[in-house]
Amino acid sequence: MNARQGWRTRQVSRRTALRGAAVGLAGLSSAALIGCSGEDDEPSGPTATGTSEGPGAAPSVTTPDADARTRGGTLKVALGSDPTGLDPSTSRGGGDHHYLYSIFDNLVNNGPDFSVKPGLATEWEVVDDLTIRFKLREGATFHDGSPVTGDDVKYTIDRHKDPATQSYSAGQVQSVEDVEVVDDHNVVFHLNAITSPIFAILGDRNGMIMPRAATEAAGSDYNNRPIASGPFKVDSWAVDANVQLSRFAEYAEDYPYLDAIDIQTVPNTSVQFANLRSGNADVVTVDPKDRATARTTDGIQLHEWISTAYTQVNINTAVWPLTDMRVRQALSCSLNRQAILDGIYFSEGELANGPMTRATWAFNENLKPIEEDIEKAKQLLAAAGYEDGLAFEMVIVADEDRAPLSEMMKAQWARAGVDMTIVARSAEEGGAEYRNQLYPMFLTFFSGRADPDMTIYENFHSTGGFNRAQFNEAYEPSAEQLAIDAKIEAARQIYDQAERKVMYDEIQTLLMEQAFGILFTHRTNAVALSNRVEGFQPYGDGKYRFHELSLKA
Amino acid sequence: MLRFILRRVASTVPVLVIVSILTFSLTNVLGGDPLLALMGEEEGRLTAEAEALMREELGLNDPLPVQYLNWLWNAVQGDLGTSIQTGQPVTEALMDRLPVTIQLGAAAWGFALVLAIPLGMIAAISRDTWKDQAATAVALAGIAMPSFWMGLMLILLFAVWLQLLPPSGFVNIWDDPMAAARHLVLPALTLGVDLIGSVARQTRSSMLEVLGQDYIRTARAKGLGERIVLSRHALRNAMLPVVTVLGLQFANLLGGTVIIEQVFAIPGVGRLTLGAVFAQDMPVVQGAVLLAAVATLAGNLWADIMYTVFDPRIRVG
């Protein structure tokens, strides 16, 4: 598979070279692909109990060569956009995490492969299906010097749930009925429904702990200069210019390594790269279209790894004839996904075999991407009563990927007698018009989530938030849909990762075979670093953890 | 003179009202829901209760004419509303950004004056020689080249290859004048290149016209040195149409900042405007367009005043 050639790490320290060797040996296992080093080999996933791997204020990912890491210096970063906010509740952009993860400590952390890692909580225990106890690290303080207490954890969750906060992440913690503060260092989460993704959720915005006193005192200004307990504090945020972070000295004696992080907002990707090449930036993201150039650029480090994002056509299964599984299957198998990967995505990424990518533990390595078979498509359409062909409209977001992609799909579908009309819209209108049942199909992508339930339930359950069929008055879930619903609900009832994996493997197989979605590709992330950067660790979620980095003297 | 200025200022008020109505209607006719824009393509993450609360707070439930009149009433009192995206007062956002754009625009204007007028003069004096052709070619290239592309080329040359100047960013002139200048050179040159082209061409043609006039022949006949003839007699009279171009191009310059600030990552009004348009952040778009209208009118007013400097006859009229 040519896409795999993309995952490589150029130039690089002995350590990364060793890691590269491990990749080969590990036979491209998911953990190796996303560049885990040895210390992540511990059992992953929310087992009955979890423990910290180190004493005191250990960072989420400890580094075996920590003593060899140089301390000090200012890391210069060029990112494409400002954060939408620095308040974990009201910020809403996928790029905000690049900032938030260095400023906030999470209750637990999502590891590079989405396994659960200690955060402010060093230990946790699933007491029963609806009760989870967390033990907080002793001695942790917020940037204003106040201690991190159980009450702050309760405050954080309550604040998300309060409609007055207008939190974009409120939906994720609706199943948290109450956070019981046992004492300063122990809290118990009482759930009103089994929530297997709870650890992944707490590794994201909802678990970024905010101090009750300082947050209430700051009011709406909290969004600009939040007080938190992470390794870096916010010095300033000049909108459209930069965010400046400095080391939180009380975080730990020997961590973080950097003195400061200066994140410049540079909208144009070519200019970002120019900043790297001219020594004005140490970290920049590399777009698929610029990857080939980046690979041949000397004097930089390039890391490429698989992301959780996939590209797809959303299918409204409430709309006739898409209610008929055979029609959906015909649409799915009349596409040439390899041509799409090569022609539209510059061969960057991998053919999608399901909604879970190699970035997560729920990737189904035995599932093959749907293969092109025009004859079969014609037979399926004939069986469904469309031997003379079929016509429908598909709404797209007219951006540089999807405009040509839709043209290619139109041509590919035409071979099976399917006449598709392209309806181009802006991102917001496209989504809204699809939801409002104006069009039966929407060419889109999904950024992916830390836990398979968050992706699969929301997109493929008959009541999932992104399943727009549910907004159709005529919607009656088919027998196949109900069967899948039952499996998705069952997988949700389990905390054991290995058991869940088996169930998600089956669910994904059904989703693809019965064409509840037409997926094309799994995307890859790429970052270019200056040669002085050390300690870069790619995470499956594609978000940077700048606080883990150091600079060579 | 004061009355002349006051009259001109008063006449701009109806223009501003019309501009604001047009912007308001256009943005709304084009459709789109600012709340959807806020949430992006994967919308639906805000709980229904929070969404309703937000709509109410932002006044999005009012009928459009009511929304417009509310806005106008507040605007007259100096309150342009608050940004939907950031919650910052629009007036404050614009005032934060304006000094940045003024520094950029002034530098671009400076480049145009310092480079374009001599270029145009050389071309006129040495008409039909290689110097004229070279100057005309430079001017035409300046007009024809897309500023976006030219900016990227300048970054490649001066920042990546020669490593003489920073590729992007902005430093306030009061904080560090030297760093500010280094950061301004490339964007100002890119922004000004179109202006340089048109001013050089205008200078050339009006110099040629002036140089053919009788009083130039008289001046030469009096035995004045060529330098005096050119600077005191020709240039001053040739400046009138050039001033017109400079004044009218003021609006273009402001329009150019939308692209240039994006390329060079400069936190000015142009960037603010572009971001607001994409986010359908109506109050900010309204405020920015109003500011642009004011700036354009100010550019014209400046040109009018400069006429009186160069041609005292206008002062009487």
PDB file of N, CA and C in Angstrom, chain B residues 216-256:
ATOM      1  N   ILE B 216       7.110  76.312 -19.540  1.00  0.00           N
ATOM      2  CA  ILE B 216       8.359  75.566 -19.345  1.00  0.00           C
ATOM      3  C   ILE B 216       9.399  76.100 -20.333  1.00  0.00           C
ATOM      4  N   ARG B 217       8.927  76.318 -21.579  1.00  0.00           N
ATOM      5  CA  ARG B 217       9.833  76.880 -22.581  1.00  0.00           C
ATOM      6  C   ARG B 217      10.319  78.251 -22.120  1.00  0.00           C
ATOM      7  N   THR B 218       9.384  79.032 -21.550  1.00  0.00           N
ATOM      8  CA  THR B 218       9.740  80.358 -21.043  1.00  0.00           C
ATOM      9  C   THR B 218      10.785  80.257 -19.943  1.00  0.00           C
ATOM     10  N   ALA B 219      10.549  79.304 -19.018  1.00  0.00           N
ATOM     11  CA  ALA B 219      11.470  79.136 -17.900  1.00  0.00           C
ATOM     12  C   ALA B 219      12.863  78.788 -18.417  1.00  0.00           C
ATOM     13  N   ARG B 220      12.878  77.891 -19.409  1.00  0.00           N
ATOM     14  CA  ARG B 220      14.187  77.504 -19.960  1.00  0.00           C
ATOM     15  C   ARG B 220      14.817  78.704 -20.666  1.00  0.00           C
ATOM     16  N   ALA B 221      13.948  79.466 -21.368  1.00  0.00           N
ATOM     17  CA  ALA B 221      14.455  80.623 -22.113  1.00  0.00           C
ATOM     18  C   ALA B 221      15.036  81.667 -21.177  1.00  0.00           C
ATOM     19  N   LYS B 222      14.454  81.739 -19.962  1.00  0.00           N
ATOM     20  CA  LYS B 222      14.979  82.690 -18.986  1.00  0.00           C
ATOM     21  C   LYS B 222      16.381  82.302 -18.543  1.00  0.00           C
ATOM     22  N   GLY B 223      16.764  81.072 -18.860  1.00  0.00           N
ATOM     23  CA  GLY B 223      18.101  80.613 -18.483  1.00  0.00           C
ATOM     24  C   GLY B 223      18.140  79.852 -17.187  1.00  0.00           C
ATOM     25  N   LEU B 224      16.958  79.428 -16.709  1.00  0.00           N
ATOM     26  CA  LEU B 224      16.939  78.635 -15.470  1.00  0.00           C
ATOM     27  C   LEU B 224      17.578  77.272 -15.718  1.00  0.00           C
ATOM     28  N   GLY B 225      18.215  76.776 -14.683  1.00  0.00           N
ATOM     29  CA  GLY B 225      18.818  75.442 -14.770  1.00  0.00           C
ATOM     30  C   GLY B 225      17.737  74.397 -14.932  1.00  0.00           C
ATOM     31  N   GLU B 226      18.070  73.288 -15.580  1.00  0.00           N
ATOM     32  CA  GLU B 226      17.099  72.230 -15.841  1.00  0.00           C
ATOM     33  C   GLU B 226      16.509  71.703 -14.524  1.00  0.00           C
ATOM     34  N   ARG B 227      17.340  71.614 -13.505  1.00  0.00           N
ATOM     35  CA  ARG B 227      16.900  71.104 -12.209  1.00  0.00           C
ATOM     36  C   ARG B 227      15.767  71.968 -11.626  1.00  0.00           C
ATOM     37  N   ILE B 228      15.995  73.307 -11.706  1.00  0.00           N
ATOM     38  CA  ILE B 228      14.983  74.243 -11.184  1.00  0.00           C
ATOM     39  C   ILE B 228      13.714  74.152 -12.032  1.00  0.00           C
ATOM     40  N   VAL B 229      13.910  74.090 -13.330  1.00  0.00           N
ATOM     41  CA  VAL B 229      12.757  74.016 -14.230  1.00  0.00           C
ATOM     42  C   VAL B 229      11.898  72.801 -13.879  1.00  0.00           C
ATOM     43  N   LEU B 230      12.588  71.681 -13.688  1.00  0.00           N
ATOM     44  CA  LEU B 230      11.846  70.446 -13.421  1.00  0.00           C
ATOM     45  C   LEU B 230      11.170  70.463 -12.057  1.00  0.00           C
ATOM     46  N   SER B 231      11.934  70.824 -11.041  1.00  0.00           N
ATOM     47  CA  SER B 231      11.382  70.703  -9.693  1.00  0.00           C
ATOM     48  C   SER B 231      10.387  71.806  -9.371  1.00  0.00           C
ATOM     49  N   ARG B 232      10.724  73.062  -9.732  1.00  0.00           N
ATOM     50  CA  ARG B 232       9.846  74.143  -9.306  1.00  0.00           C
ATOM     51  C   ARG B 232       8.698  74.401 -10.271  1.00  0.00           C
ATOM     52  N   HIS B 233       8.965  74.258 -11.556  1.00  0.00           N
ATOM     53  CA  HIS B 233       7.929  74.615 -12.525  1.00  0.00           C
ATOM     54  C   HIS B 233       7.144  73.407 -13.030  1.00  0.00           C
ATOM     55  N   ALA B 234       7.863  72.365 -13.361  1.00  0.00           N
ATOM     56  CA  ALA B 234       7.158  71.225 -13.978  1.00  0.00           C
ATOM     57  C   ALA B 234       6.491  70.329 -12.939  1.00  0.00           C
ATOM     58  N   LEU B 235       7.297  69.890 -11.979  1.00  0.00           N
ATOM     59  CA  LEU B 235       6.785  68.870 -11.046  1.00  0.00           C
ATOM     60  C   LEU B 235       5.555  69.354 -10.296  1.00  0.00           C
ATOM     61  N   ARG B 236       5.635  70.571  -9.793  1.00  0.00           N
ATOM     62  CA  ARG B 236       4.534  71.079  -8.995  1.00  0.00           C
ATOM     63  C   ARG B 236       3.222  71.054  -9.769  1.00  0.00           C
ATOM     64  N   ASN B 237       3.266  71.438 -11.014  1.00  0.00           N
ATOM     65  CA  ASN B 237       2.050  71.439 -11.818  1.00  0.00           C
ATOM     66  C   ASN B 237       1.649  70.038 -12.256  1.00  0.00           C
ATOM     67  N   ALA B 238       2.670  69.201 -12.383  1.00  0.00           N
ATOM     68  CA  ALA B 238       2.351  67.831 -12.809  1.00  0.00           C
ATOM     69  C   ALA B 238       1.751  67.032 -11.668  1.00  0.00           C
ATOM     70  N   MET B 239       1.856  67.553 -10.459  1.00  0.00           N
ATOM     71  CA  MET B 239       1.424  66.792  -9.281  1.00  0.00           C
ATOM     72  C   MET B 239      -0.089  66.678  -9.126  1.00  0.00           C
ATOM     73  N   LEU B 240      -0.840  67.599  -9.720  1.00  0.00           N
ATOM     74  CA  LEU B 240      -2.293  67.584  -9.496  1.00  0.00           C
ATOM     75  C   LEU B 240      -2.945  66.250  -9.814  1.00  0.00           C
ATOM     76  N   PRO B 241      -2.781  65.729 -11.045  1.00  0.00           N
ATOM     77  CA  PRO B 241      -3.387  64.428 -11.323  1.00  0.00           C
ATOM     78  C   PRO B 241      -2.794  63.302 -10.473  1.00  0.00           C
ATOM     79  N   VAL B 242      -1.513  63.454 -10.104  1.00  0.00           N
ATOM     80  CA  VAL B 242      -0.882  62.425  -9.282  1.00  0.00           C
ATOM     81  C   VAL B 242      -1.558  62.363  -7.910  1.00  0.00           C
ATOM     82  N   VAL B 243      -1.857  63.552  -7.385  1.00  0.00           N
ATOM     83  CA  VAL B 243      -2.536  63.623  -6.096  1.00  0.00           C
ATOM     84  C   VAL B 243      -3.913  62.941  -6.183  1.00  0.00           C
ATOM     85  N   THR B 244      -4.593  63.168  -7.299  1.00  0.00           N
ATOM     86  CA  THR B 244      -5.896  62.524  -7.485  1.00  0.00           C
ATOM     87  C   THR B 244      -5.744  61.008  -7.396  1.00  0.00           C
ATOM     88  N   VAL B 245      -4.740  60.498  -8.108  1.00  0.00           N
ATOM     89  CA  VAL B 245      -4.524  59.056  -8.093  1.00  0.00           C
ATOM     90  C   VAL B 245      -4.221  58.584  -6.673  1.00  0.00           C
ATOM     91  N   LEU B 246      -3.340  59.316  -5.995  1.00  0.00           N
ATOM     92  CA  LEU B 246      -2.974  58.916  -4.632  1.00  0.00           C
ATOM     93  C   LEU B 246      -4.197  58.895  -3.719  1.00  0.00           C
ATOM     94  N   GLY B 247      -5.059  59.885  -3.877  1.00  0.00           N
ATOM     95  CA  GLY B 247      -6.252  59.959  -3.043  1.00  0.00           C
ATOM     96  C   GLY B 247      -7.225  58.831  -3.341  1.00  0.00           C
ATOM     97  N   LEU B 248      -7.436  58.590  -4.649  1.00  0.00           N
ATOM     98  CA  LEU B 248      -8.394  57.552  -5.026  1.00  0.00           C
ATOM     99  C   LEU B 248      -7.868  56.153  -4.690  1.00  0.00           C
ATOM    100  N   GLN B 249      -6.562  56.011  -4.824  1.00  0.00           N
ATOM    101  CA  GLN B 249      -5.970  54.703  -4.554  1.00  0.00           C
ATOM    102  C   GLN B 249      -5.979  54.361  -3.062  1.00  0.00           C
ATOM    103  N   PHE B 250      -6.289  55.343  -2.252  1.00  0.00           N
ATOM    104  CA  PHE B 250      -6.338  55.119  -0.811  1.00  0.00           C
ATOM    105  C   PHE B 250      -7.293  53.976  -0.479  1.00  0.00           C
ATOM    106  N   ALA B 251      -8.437  53.970  -1.182  1.00  0.00           N
ATOM    107  CA  ALA B 251      -9.412  52.907  -0.949  1.00  0.00           C
ATOM    108  C   ALA B 251      -8.859  51.564  -1.393  1.00  0.00           C
ATOM    109  N   ASN B 252      -8.173  51.570  -2.550  1.00  0.00           N
ATOM    110  CA  ASN B 252      -7.578  50.328  -3.038  1.00  0.00           C
ATOM    111  C   ASN B 252      -6.554  49.786  -2.047  1.00  0.00           C
ATOM    112  N   LEU B 253      -5.798  50.732  -1.488  1.00  0.00           N
ATOM    113  CA  LEU B 253      -4.769  50.362  -0.520  1.00  0.00           C
ATOM    114  C   LEU B 253      -5.413  49.637   0.653  1.00  0.00           C
ATOM    115  N   LEU B 254      -6.515  50.183   1.120  1.00  0.00           N
ATOM    116  CA  LEU B 254      -7.224  49.591   2.251  1.00  0.00           C
ATOM    117  C   LEU B 254      -7.745  48.214   1.867  1.00  0.00           C
ATOM    118  N   GLY B 255      -8.270  48.097   0.646  1.00  0.00           N
ATOM    119  CA  GLY B 255      -8.731  46.801   0.164  1.00  0.00           C
ATOM    120  C   GLY B 255      -7.585  45.810   0.102  1.00  0.00           C
ATOM    121  N   GLY B 256      -6.430  46.314  -0.327  1.00  0.00           N
ATOM    122  CA  GLY B 256      -5.254  45.454  -0.442  1.00  0.00           C
ATOM    123  C   GLY B 256      -4.811  44.881   0.877  1.00  0.00           C
TER     124      GLY B 256
END
